[in-house]
XYZ file of C-alpha atoms in Angstrom:
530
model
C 23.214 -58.658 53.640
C 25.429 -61.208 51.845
C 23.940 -64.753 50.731
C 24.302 -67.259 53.493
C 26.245 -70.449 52.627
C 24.873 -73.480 52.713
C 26.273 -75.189 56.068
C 24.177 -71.875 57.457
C 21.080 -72.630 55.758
C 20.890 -76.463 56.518
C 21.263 -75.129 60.115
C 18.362 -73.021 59.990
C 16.598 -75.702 58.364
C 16.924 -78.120 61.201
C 15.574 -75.199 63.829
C 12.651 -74.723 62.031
C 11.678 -78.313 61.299
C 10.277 -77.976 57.558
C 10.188 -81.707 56.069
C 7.794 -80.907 53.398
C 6.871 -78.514 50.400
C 3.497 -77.962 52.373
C 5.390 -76.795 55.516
C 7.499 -74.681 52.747
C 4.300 -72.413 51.325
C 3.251 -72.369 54.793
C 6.335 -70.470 55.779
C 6.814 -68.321 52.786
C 2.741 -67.351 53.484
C 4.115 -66.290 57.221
C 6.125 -63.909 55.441
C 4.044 -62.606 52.633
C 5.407 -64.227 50.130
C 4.601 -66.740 47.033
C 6.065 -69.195 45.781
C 6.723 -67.350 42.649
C 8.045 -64.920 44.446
C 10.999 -67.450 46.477
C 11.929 -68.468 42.864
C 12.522 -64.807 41.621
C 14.611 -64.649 44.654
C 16.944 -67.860 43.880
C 16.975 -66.595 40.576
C 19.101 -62.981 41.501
C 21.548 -65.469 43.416
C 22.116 -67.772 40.579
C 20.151 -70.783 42.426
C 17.703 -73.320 40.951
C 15.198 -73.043 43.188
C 13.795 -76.873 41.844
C 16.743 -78.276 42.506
C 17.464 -76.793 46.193
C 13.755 -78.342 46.974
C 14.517 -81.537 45.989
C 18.007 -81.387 47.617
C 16.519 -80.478 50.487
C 13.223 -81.686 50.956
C 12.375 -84.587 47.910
C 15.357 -86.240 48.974
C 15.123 -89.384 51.543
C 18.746 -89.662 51.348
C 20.210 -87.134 53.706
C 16.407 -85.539 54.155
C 17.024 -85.359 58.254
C 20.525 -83.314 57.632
C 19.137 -81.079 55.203
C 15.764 -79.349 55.244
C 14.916 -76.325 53.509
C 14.318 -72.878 55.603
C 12.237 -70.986 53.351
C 13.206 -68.220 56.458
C 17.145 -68.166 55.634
C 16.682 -68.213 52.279
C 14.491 -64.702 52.216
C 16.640 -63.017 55.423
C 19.844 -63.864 52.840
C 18.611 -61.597 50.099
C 18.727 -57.606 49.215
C 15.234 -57.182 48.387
C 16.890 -53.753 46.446
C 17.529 -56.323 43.469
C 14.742 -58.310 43.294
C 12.765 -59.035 39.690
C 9.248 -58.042 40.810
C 6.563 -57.900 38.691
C 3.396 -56.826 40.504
C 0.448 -59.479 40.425
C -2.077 -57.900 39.130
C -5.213 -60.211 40.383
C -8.683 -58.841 40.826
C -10.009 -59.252 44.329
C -12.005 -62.186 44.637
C -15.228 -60.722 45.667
C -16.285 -58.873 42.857
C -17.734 -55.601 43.166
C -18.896 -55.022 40.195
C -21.518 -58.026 40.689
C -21.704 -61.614 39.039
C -21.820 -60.367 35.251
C -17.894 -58.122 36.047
C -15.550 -59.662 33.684
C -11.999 -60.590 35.585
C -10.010 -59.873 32.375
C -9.851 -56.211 33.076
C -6.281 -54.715 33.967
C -5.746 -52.113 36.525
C -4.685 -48.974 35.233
C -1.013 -47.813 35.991
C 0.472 -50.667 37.707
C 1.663 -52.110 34.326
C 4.315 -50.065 34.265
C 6.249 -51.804 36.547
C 6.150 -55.083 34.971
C 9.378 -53.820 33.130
C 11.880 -53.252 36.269
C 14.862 -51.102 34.499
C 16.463 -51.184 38.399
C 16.232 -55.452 38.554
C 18.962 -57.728 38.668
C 21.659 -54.862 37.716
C 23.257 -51.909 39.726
C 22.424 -48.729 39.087
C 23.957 -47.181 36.448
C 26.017 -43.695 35.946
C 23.940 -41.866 33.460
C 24.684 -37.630 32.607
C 25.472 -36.060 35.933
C 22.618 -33.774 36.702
C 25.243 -30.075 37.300
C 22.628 -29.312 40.500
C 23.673 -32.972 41.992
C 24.693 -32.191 45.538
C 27.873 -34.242 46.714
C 28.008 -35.575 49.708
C 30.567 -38.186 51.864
C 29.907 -41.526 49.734
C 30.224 -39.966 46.171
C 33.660 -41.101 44.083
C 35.591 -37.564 41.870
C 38.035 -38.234 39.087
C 40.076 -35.416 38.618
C 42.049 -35.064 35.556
C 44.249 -31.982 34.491
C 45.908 -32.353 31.262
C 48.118 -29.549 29.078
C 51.124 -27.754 30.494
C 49.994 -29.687 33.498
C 49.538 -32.857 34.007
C 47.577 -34.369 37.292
C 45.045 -37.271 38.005
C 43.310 -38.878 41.203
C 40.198 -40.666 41.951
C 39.358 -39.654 45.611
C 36.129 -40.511 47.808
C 34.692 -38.270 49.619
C 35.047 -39.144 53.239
C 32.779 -39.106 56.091
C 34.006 -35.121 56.994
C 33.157 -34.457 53.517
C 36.695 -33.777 53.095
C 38.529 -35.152 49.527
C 42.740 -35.693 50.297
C 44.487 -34.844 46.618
C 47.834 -36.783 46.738
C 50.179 -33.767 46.187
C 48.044 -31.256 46.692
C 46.292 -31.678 50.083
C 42.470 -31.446 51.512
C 39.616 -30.352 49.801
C 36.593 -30.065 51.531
C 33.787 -31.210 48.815
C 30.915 -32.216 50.548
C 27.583 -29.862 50.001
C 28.378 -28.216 46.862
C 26.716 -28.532 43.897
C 28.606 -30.464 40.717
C 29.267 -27.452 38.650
C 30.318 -25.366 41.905
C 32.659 -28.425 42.616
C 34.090 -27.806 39.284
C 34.578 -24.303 39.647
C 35.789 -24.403 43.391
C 38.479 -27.318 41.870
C 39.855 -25.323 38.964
C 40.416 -22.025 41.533
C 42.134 -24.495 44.506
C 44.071 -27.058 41.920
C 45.083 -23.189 40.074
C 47.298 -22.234 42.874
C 49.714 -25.361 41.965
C 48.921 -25.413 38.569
C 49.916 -21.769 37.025
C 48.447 -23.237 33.665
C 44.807 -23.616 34.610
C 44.421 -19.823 35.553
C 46.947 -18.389 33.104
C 45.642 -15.722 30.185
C 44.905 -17.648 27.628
C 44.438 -20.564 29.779
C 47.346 -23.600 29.020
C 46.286 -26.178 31.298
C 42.343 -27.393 31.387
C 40.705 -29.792 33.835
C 37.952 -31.939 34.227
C 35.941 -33.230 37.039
C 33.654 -36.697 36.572
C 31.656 -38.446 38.823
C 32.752 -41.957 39.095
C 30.254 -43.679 41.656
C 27.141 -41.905 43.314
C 27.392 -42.584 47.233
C 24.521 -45.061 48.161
C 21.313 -43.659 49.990
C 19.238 -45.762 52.465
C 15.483 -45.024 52.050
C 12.649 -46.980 53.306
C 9.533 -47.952 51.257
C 6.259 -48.995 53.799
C 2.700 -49.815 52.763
C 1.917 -51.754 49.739
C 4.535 -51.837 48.143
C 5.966 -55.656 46.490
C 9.165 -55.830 48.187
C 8.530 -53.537 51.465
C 11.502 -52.338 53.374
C 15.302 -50.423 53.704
C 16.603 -50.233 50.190
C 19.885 -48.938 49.000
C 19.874 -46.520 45.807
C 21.643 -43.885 44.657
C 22.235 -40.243 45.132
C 20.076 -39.058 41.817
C 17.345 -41.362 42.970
C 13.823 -40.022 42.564
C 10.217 -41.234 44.690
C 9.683 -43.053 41.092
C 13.088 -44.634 40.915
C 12.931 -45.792 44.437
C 9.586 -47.783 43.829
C 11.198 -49.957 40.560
C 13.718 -50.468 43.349
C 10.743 -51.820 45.541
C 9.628 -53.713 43.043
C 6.388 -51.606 42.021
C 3.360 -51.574 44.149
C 0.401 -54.032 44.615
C -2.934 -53.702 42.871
C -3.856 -53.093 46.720
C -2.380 -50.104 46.729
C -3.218 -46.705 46.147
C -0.685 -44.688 42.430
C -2.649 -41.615 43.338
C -1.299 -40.955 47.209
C 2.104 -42.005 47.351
C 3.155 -39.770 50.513
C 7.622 -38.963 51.241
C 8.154 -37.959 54.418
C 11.844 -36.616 55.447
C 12.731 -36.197 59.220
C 9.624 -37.441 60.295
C 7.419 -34.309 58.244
C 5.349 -34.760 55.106
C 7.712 -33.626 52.308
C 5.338 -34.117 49.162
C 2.482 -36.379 48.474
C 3.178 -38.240 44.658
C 0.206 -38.746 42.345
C 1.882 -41.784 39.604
C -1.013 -40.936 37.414
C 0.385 -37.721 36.466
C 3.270 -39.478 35.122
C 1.102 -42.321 33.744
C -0.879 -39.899 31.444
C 0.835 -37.158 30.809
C 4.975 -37.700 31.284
C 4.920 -35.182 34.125
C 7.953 -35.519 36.909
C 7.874 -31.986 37.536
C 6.582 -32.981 41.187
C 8.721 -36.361 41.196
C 11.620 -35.632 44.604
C 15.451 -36.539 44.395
C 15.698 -38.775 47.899
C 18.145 -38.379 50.622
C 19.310 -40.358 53.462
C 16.472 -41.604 55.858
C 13.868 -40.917 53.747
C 10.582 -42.817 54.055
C 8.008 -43.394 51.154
C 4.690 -44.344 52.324
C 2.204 -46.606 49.916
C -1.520 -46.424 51.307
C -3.994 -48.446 50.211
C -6.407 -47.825 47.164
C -8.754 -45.138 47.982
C -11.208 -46.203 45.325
C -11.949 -48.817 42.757
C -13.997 -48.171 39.199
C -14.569 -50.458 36.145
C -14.344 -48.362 33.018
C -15.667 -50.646 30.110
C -16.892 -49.537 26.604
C -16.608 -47.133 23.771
C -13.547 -45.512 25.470
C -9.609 -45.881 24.365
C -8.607 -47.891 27.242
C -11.121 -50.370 29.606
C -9.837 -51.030 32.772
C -10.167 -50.260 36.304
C -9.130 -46.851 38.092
C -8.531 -45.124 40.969
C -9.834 -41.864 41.845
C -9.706 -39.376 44.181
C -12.464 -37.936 47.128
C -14.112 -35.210 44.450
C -12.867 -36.649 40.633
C -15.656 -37.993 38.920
C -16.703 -38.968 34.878
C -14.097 -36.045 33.426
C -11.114 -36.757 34.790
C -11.912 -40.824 34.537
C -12.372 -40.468 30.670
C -9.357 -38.270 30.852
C -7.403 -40.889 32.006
C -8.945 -43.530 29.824
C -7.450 -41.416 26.568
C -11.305 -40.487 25.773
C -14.110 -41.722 24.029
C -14.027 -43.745 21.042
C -15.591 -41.798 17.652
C -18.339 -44.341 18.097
C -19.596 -43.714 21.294
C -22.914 -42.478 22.637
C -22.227 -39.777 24.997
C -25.793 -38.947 25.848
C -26.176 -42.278 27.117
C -23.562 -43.773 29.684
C -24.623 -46.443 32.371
C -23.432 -46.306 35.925
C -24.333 -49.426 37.721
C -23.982 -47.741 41.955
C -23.880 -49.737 45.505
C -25.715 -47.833 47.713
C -23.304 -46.621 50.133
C -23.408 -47.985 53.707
C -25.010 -45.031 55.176
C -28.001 -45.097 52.834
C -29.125 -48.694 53.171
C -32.362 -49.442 55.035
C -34.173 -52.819 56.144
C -37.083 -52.141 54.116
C -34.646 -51.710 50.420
C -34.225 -55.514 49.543
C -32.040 -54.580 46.595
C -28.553 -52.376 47.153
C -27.530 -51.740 43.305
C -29.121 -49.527 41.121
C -28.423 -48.018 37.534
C -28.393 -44.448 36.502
C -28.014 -42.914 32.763
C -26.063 -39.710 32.388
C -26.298 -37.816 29.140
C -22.891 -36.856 29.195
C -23.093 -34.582 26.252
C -25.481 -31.982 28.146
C -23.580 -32.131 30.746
C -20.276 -31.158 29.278
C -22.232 -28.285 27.464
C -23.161 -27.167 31.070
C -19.268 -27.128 32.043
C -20.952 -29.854 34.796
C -19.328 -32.905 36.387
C -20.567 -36.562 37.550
C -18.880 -37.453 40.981
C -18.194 -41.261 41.005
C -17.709 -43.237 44.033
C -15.566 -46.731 45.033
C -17.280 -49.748 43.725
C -18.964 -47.766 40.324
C -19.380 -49.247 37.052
C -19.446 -46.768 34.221
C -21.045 -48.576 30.809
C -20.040 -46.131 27.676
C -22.684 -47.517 25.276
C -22.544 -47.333 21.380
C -24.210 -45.357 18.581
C -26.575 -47.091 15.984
C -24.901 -49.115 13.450
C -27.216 -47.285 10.957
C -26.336 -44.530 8.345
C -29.763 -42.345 8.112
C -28.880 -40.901 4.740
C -28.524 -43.789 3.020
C -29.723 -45.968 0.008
C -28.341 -49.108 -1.850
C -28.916 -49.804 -5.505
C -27.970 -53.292 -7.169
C -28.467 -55.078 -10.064
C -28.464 -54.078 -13.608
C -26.454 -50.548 -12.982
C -22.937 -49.937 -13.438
C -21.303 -49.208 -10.143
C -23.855 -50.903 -7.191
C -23.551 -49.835 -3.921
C -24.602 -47.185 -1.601
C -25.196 -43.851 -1.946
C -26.323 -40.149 -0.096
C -29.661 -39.074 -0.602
C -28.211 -35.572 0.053
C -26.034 -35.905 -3.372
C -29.025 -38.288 -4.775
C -32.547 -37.457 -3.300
C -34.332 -39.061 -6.327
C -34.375 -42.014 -8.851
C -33.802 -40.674 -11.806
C -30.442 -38.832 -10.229
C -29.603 -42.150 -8.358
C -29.310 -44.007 -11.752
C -28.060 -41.947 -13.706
C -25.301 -39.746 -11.798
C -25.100 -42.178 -8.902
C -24.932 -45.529 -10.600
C -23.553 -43.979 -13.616
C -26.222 -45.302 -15.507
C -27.801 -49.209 -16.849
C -25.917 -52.035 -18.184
C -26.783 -53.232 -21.833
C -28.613 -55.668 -20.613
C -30.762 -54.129 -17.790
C -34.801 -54.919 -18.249
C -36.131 -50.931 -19.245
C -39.535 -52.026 -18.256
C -39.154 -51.999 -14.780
C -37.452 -51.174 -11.570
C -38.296 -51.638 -7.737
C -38.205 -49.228 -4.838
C -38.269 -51.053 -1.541
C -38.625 -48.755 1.883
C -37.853 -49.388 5.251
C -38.846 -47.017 7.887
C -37.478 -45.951 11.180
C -40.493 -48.675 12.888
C -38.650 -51.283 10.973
C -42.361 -52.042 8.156
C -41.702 -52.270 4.438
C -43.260 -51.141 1.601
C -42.769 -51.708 -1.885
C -43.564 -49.363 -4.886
C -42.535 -50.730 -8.797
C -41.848 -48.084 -11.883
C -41.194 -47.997 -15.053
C -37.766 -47.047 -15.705
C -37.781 -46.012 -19.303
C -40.393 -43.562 -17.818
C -38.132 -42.553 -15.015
C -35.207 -42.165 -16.963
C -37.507 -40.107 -19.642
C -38.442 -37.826 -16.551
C -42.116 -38.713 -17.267
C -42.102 -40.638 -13.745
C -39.633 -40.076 -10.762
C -39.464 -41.225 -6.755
C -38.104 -39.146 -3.887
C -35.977 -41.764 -2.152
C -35.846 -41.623 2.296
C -32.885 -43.135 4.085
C -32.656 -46.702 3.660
C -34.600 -47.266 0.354
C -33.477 -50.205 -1.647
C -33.085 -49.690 -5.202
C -33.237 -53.060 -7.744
C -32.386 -52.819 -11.288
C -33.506 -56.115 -13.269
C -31.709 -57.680 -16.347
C -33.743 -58.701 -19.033
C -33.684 -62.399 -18.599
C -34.085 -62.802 -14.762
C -34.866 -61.080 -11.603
C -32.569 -60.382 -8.902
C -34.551 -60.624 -5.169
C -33.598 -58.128 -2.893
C -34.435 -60.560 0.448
C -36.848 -63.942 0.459
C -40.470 -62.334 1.453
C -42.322 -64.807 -0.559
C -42.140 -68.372 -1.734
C -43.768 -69.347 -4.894
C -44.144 -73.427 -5.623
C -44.289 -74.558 -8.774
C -45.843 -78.521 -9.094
C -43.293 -80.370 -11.029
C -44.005 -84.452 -13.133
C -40.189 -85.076 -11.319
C -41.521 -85.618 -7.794
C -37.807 -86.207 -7.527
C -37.099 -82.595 -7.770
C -36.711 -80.927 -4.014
C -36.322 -77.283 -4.967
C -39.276 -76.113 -6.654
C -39.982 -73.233 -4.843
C -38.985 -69.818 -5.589
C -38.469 -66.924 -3.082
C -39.212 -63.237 -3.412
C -39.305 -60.380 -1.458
C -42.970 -59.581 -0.457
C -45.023 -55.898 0.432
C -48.482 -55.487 1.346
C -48.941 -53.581 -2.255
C -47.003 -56.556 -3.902
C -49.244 -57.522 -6.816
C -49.768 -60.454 -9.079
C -48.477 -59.145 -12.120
C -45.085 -58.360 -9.468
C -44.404 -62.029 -8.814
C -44.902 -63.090 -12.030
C -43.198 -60.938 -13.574
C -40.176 -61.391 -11.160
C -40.432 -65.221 -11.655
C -39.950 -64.991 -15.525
C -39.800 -61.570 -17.022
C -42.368 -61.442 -20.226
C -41.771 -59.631 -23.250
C -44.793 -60.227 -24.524
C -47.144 -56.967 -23.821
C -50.947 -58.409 -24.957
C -49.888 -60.809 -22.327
C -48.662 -58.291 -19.608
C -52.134 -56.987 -20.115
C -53.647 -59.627 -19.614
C -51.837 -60.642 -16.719
């Protein structure tokens, strides 16, 4: 269809009566369309789409003349060419209930965001040699040596080729390299040189222009209808040419049918995930691609490569979703996955006030039993995390040489932790003392103080657990681990606001401890004392 001119269009305008942008949306609705989509449309023709509205319908001056028909302006256009990009909108009834996040992408459809077949004819790539000619296709034949011929023929409706000089070739049904071959053996019998021993003339055949092919593309598709595309087309190539397919509709059934009989049914995820086109189908004339709608619709959110929603298929379940999710994450807890269910339809009762429930799967035991978890439309699969926790670790600080955290499997006492771990004390660290804290699985601390002179003597040593705490003091102050206790000291400067002092705390924590950690003592008739 060729772009109707403007006389047309202000003709159609004044048939359908449109004298606002209201009655505008309301028409492009009637057709299925957006408003975004109109302007992709004036955009392949080269027309502002702002400034044909308010030529058309803003302006009083000539407004009864010229009104916009949102209806000629879509009947003008080949919806082959048109710059779709699918919307990818959540429905908007969630079924995933109130806490579903909308951000999620559906899986797939992305990939027709970048149209290769928009705004742009098709272009001649490598010549697949099992391409099957047929009246439509354009042959350049040129024979060079101690011959020289050319011509650029179509190949006519008989599927016949006329050779100026040389008379009729009949072309159509043959393969490209047969072509070739059958071309050399007929041009041969004019040209000596191409059949000679050695051979002194040489030929050879290109394809200039692939003849068109009308397909249709029906269900849910973005830009439904007869498109034109050419003979190497593919089912993949011919949906770009649709303009990709709606969020509505189902990547996982895409069905071809050829004279009215199921050719092949086309699963896009295949491609999606694993580059496959084995089962992708070159198109011929008349052929009709059929989008359904989704057959199912599951949230994926999680510890998992990629969180979005999928589609599956009557049987699939939690293997081939995290298949096509690219896995779990090296964090995540696979004995403990959440899958929020609706009750299907079937199992609902008066008496059941509540039509949601949760289940846990421990998928690890379940992929040691070569088992499966069938998932329905409308699930919600949770992949949950591990424990931020290390369990075999401990932390030293303070007077040491190299702080930080260590294995209790390399270090499973003090005396190594110091020494081997911590490569040893600083000049400065206090000999007289050092501090084990522990914190159990439960979450309770405990507290237990040695001597390190003694520990480093091997006269005293401490097994250390995962998640013992290590402090090394220096000589002149204590370093507190966490605030457990606040001591106050009374002060003649009432002006002074902080006078308290804050140390960590045990239920074996003993006088002697806090005073020491407030001001380390040198003198030992007074440690005794104390």
């Amino acid at each position: 269809m060729s772009a109707q001119t403007e006389t047309q269009i202000a003709n159609e305008i004044n048939k359908l009566g449109i004298n606002s942008m209201s009655e505008v949306n309301a028409e492009l609705a009637k057709r299925g369309m957006s408003e975004a989509d109109a302007r992709k449309m004036a955009k392949v023709y080269g027309i502002d789409y702002d400034e044909y509205i308010k030529k058309y319908i803003a302006s009083d001056e000539g407004f009864e003349a010229n009104k916009l028909s949102s209806s000629a302006y879509y009947d003008s256009l080949t919806v082959s060419k048109l710059d779709y990009t699918p919307a990818i909108d959540p429905p908007s009834a969630s079924l995933f209930g109130s806490d579903s996040t909308n951000s999620l992408p559906y899986f797939g459809y992305e990939i027709f965001n970048n149209n290769p077949f928009a705004n742009k004819d098709y272009l001649i790539g490598n010549i697949d040699e099992n391409y099957i000619l047929g009246p439509g296709d354009e042959i350049r034949i040129y024979v060079w040596g101690a011959h020289a011929y050319q011509a650029q023929v179509r190949i006519d409706l008989n599927g016949n080729i006329a050779l100026p000089e040389n008379g009729v070739f009949f072309a159509s049904g043959y393969t490209f390299s047969t072509l070739k071959k059958k071309l050399k053996n007929f041009l041969g019998k004019s040209y000596s040189g191409l059949g000679a021993s050695p051979q002194t003339a040489f030929i050879d055949v290109s394809l200039t222009q692939l003849r068109p092919v009308s397909i249709t593309v029906l269900g849910e598709a973005n830009a439904p209808g007869p498109h034109l595309v050419n003979g190497l087309a593919t089912v993949l190539n011919a949906l770009y040419a649709a303009g990709g397919i709606k969020t509505s509709g189902s990547l996982r059934e895409i069905k071809v049918y050829r004279n009215n009989k199921l050719l092949k049914t086309i699963d896009v995820y295949n491609y999606i995930t694993a580059g496959a086109l084995d089962k992708d189908v070159r198109l011929m004339n008349n052929d009709v691609i059929f989008i359904p709608s989704r057959q199912s619709t599951i949230q994926l959110t999680g510890a998992v490569q990629k969180n979005a929603i999928y589609e599956l298929k009557d049987g699939e379940g939690l293997r081939q979703l995290l298949d096509f999710s690219g896995g779990l994450l090296p964090n995540a807890s696979a004995k403990n996955i959440s899958i929020h269910r609706i009750t299907p339809f079937e199992e609902r009762s008066e008496e059941q006030i509540f039509d949601r429930y949760l289940s846990t799967v421990n998928w690890h035991k379940m992929l040691s039993e070569k088992k499966n978890f069938t998932l329905f439309d409308g699930d919600s699969i949770s992949v949950n995390t591990i424990l931020d926790r290390v369990l075999n670790q401990v932390t030293i600080s303070g007077a040491v040489n190299q702080p930080g955290s260590y294995s209790t499997d390399a270090y499973p006492d003090l005396k190594s932790l110091i020494q081997s771990g911590a490569k040893g004390m600083r000049p400065r660290a206090n000999s007289e003392k050092v501090d084990v804290f522990h914190t159990d699985l439960s979450g309770k601390r405990s507290f237990e103080s040695l001597n390190l002179k003694e520990v480093l003597a091997g006269n005293q040593n401490l097994n250390l657990t995962h998640n013992d705490s290590v402090v090394v003091y220096r000589r002149d102050r204590l370093g507190a681990e966490e605030p457990w206790v606040e001591y106050y000291s009374f002060m003649k400067d009432t002006s002074q606001t902080d006078d308290s002092i804050r140390i960590p705390w045990s239920e074996n924590l003993s006088l002697y401890d806090i005073v020491f950690a407030l001001n380390p003592i040198s003198d030992p008739n007074f440690k005794r004392q104390a």
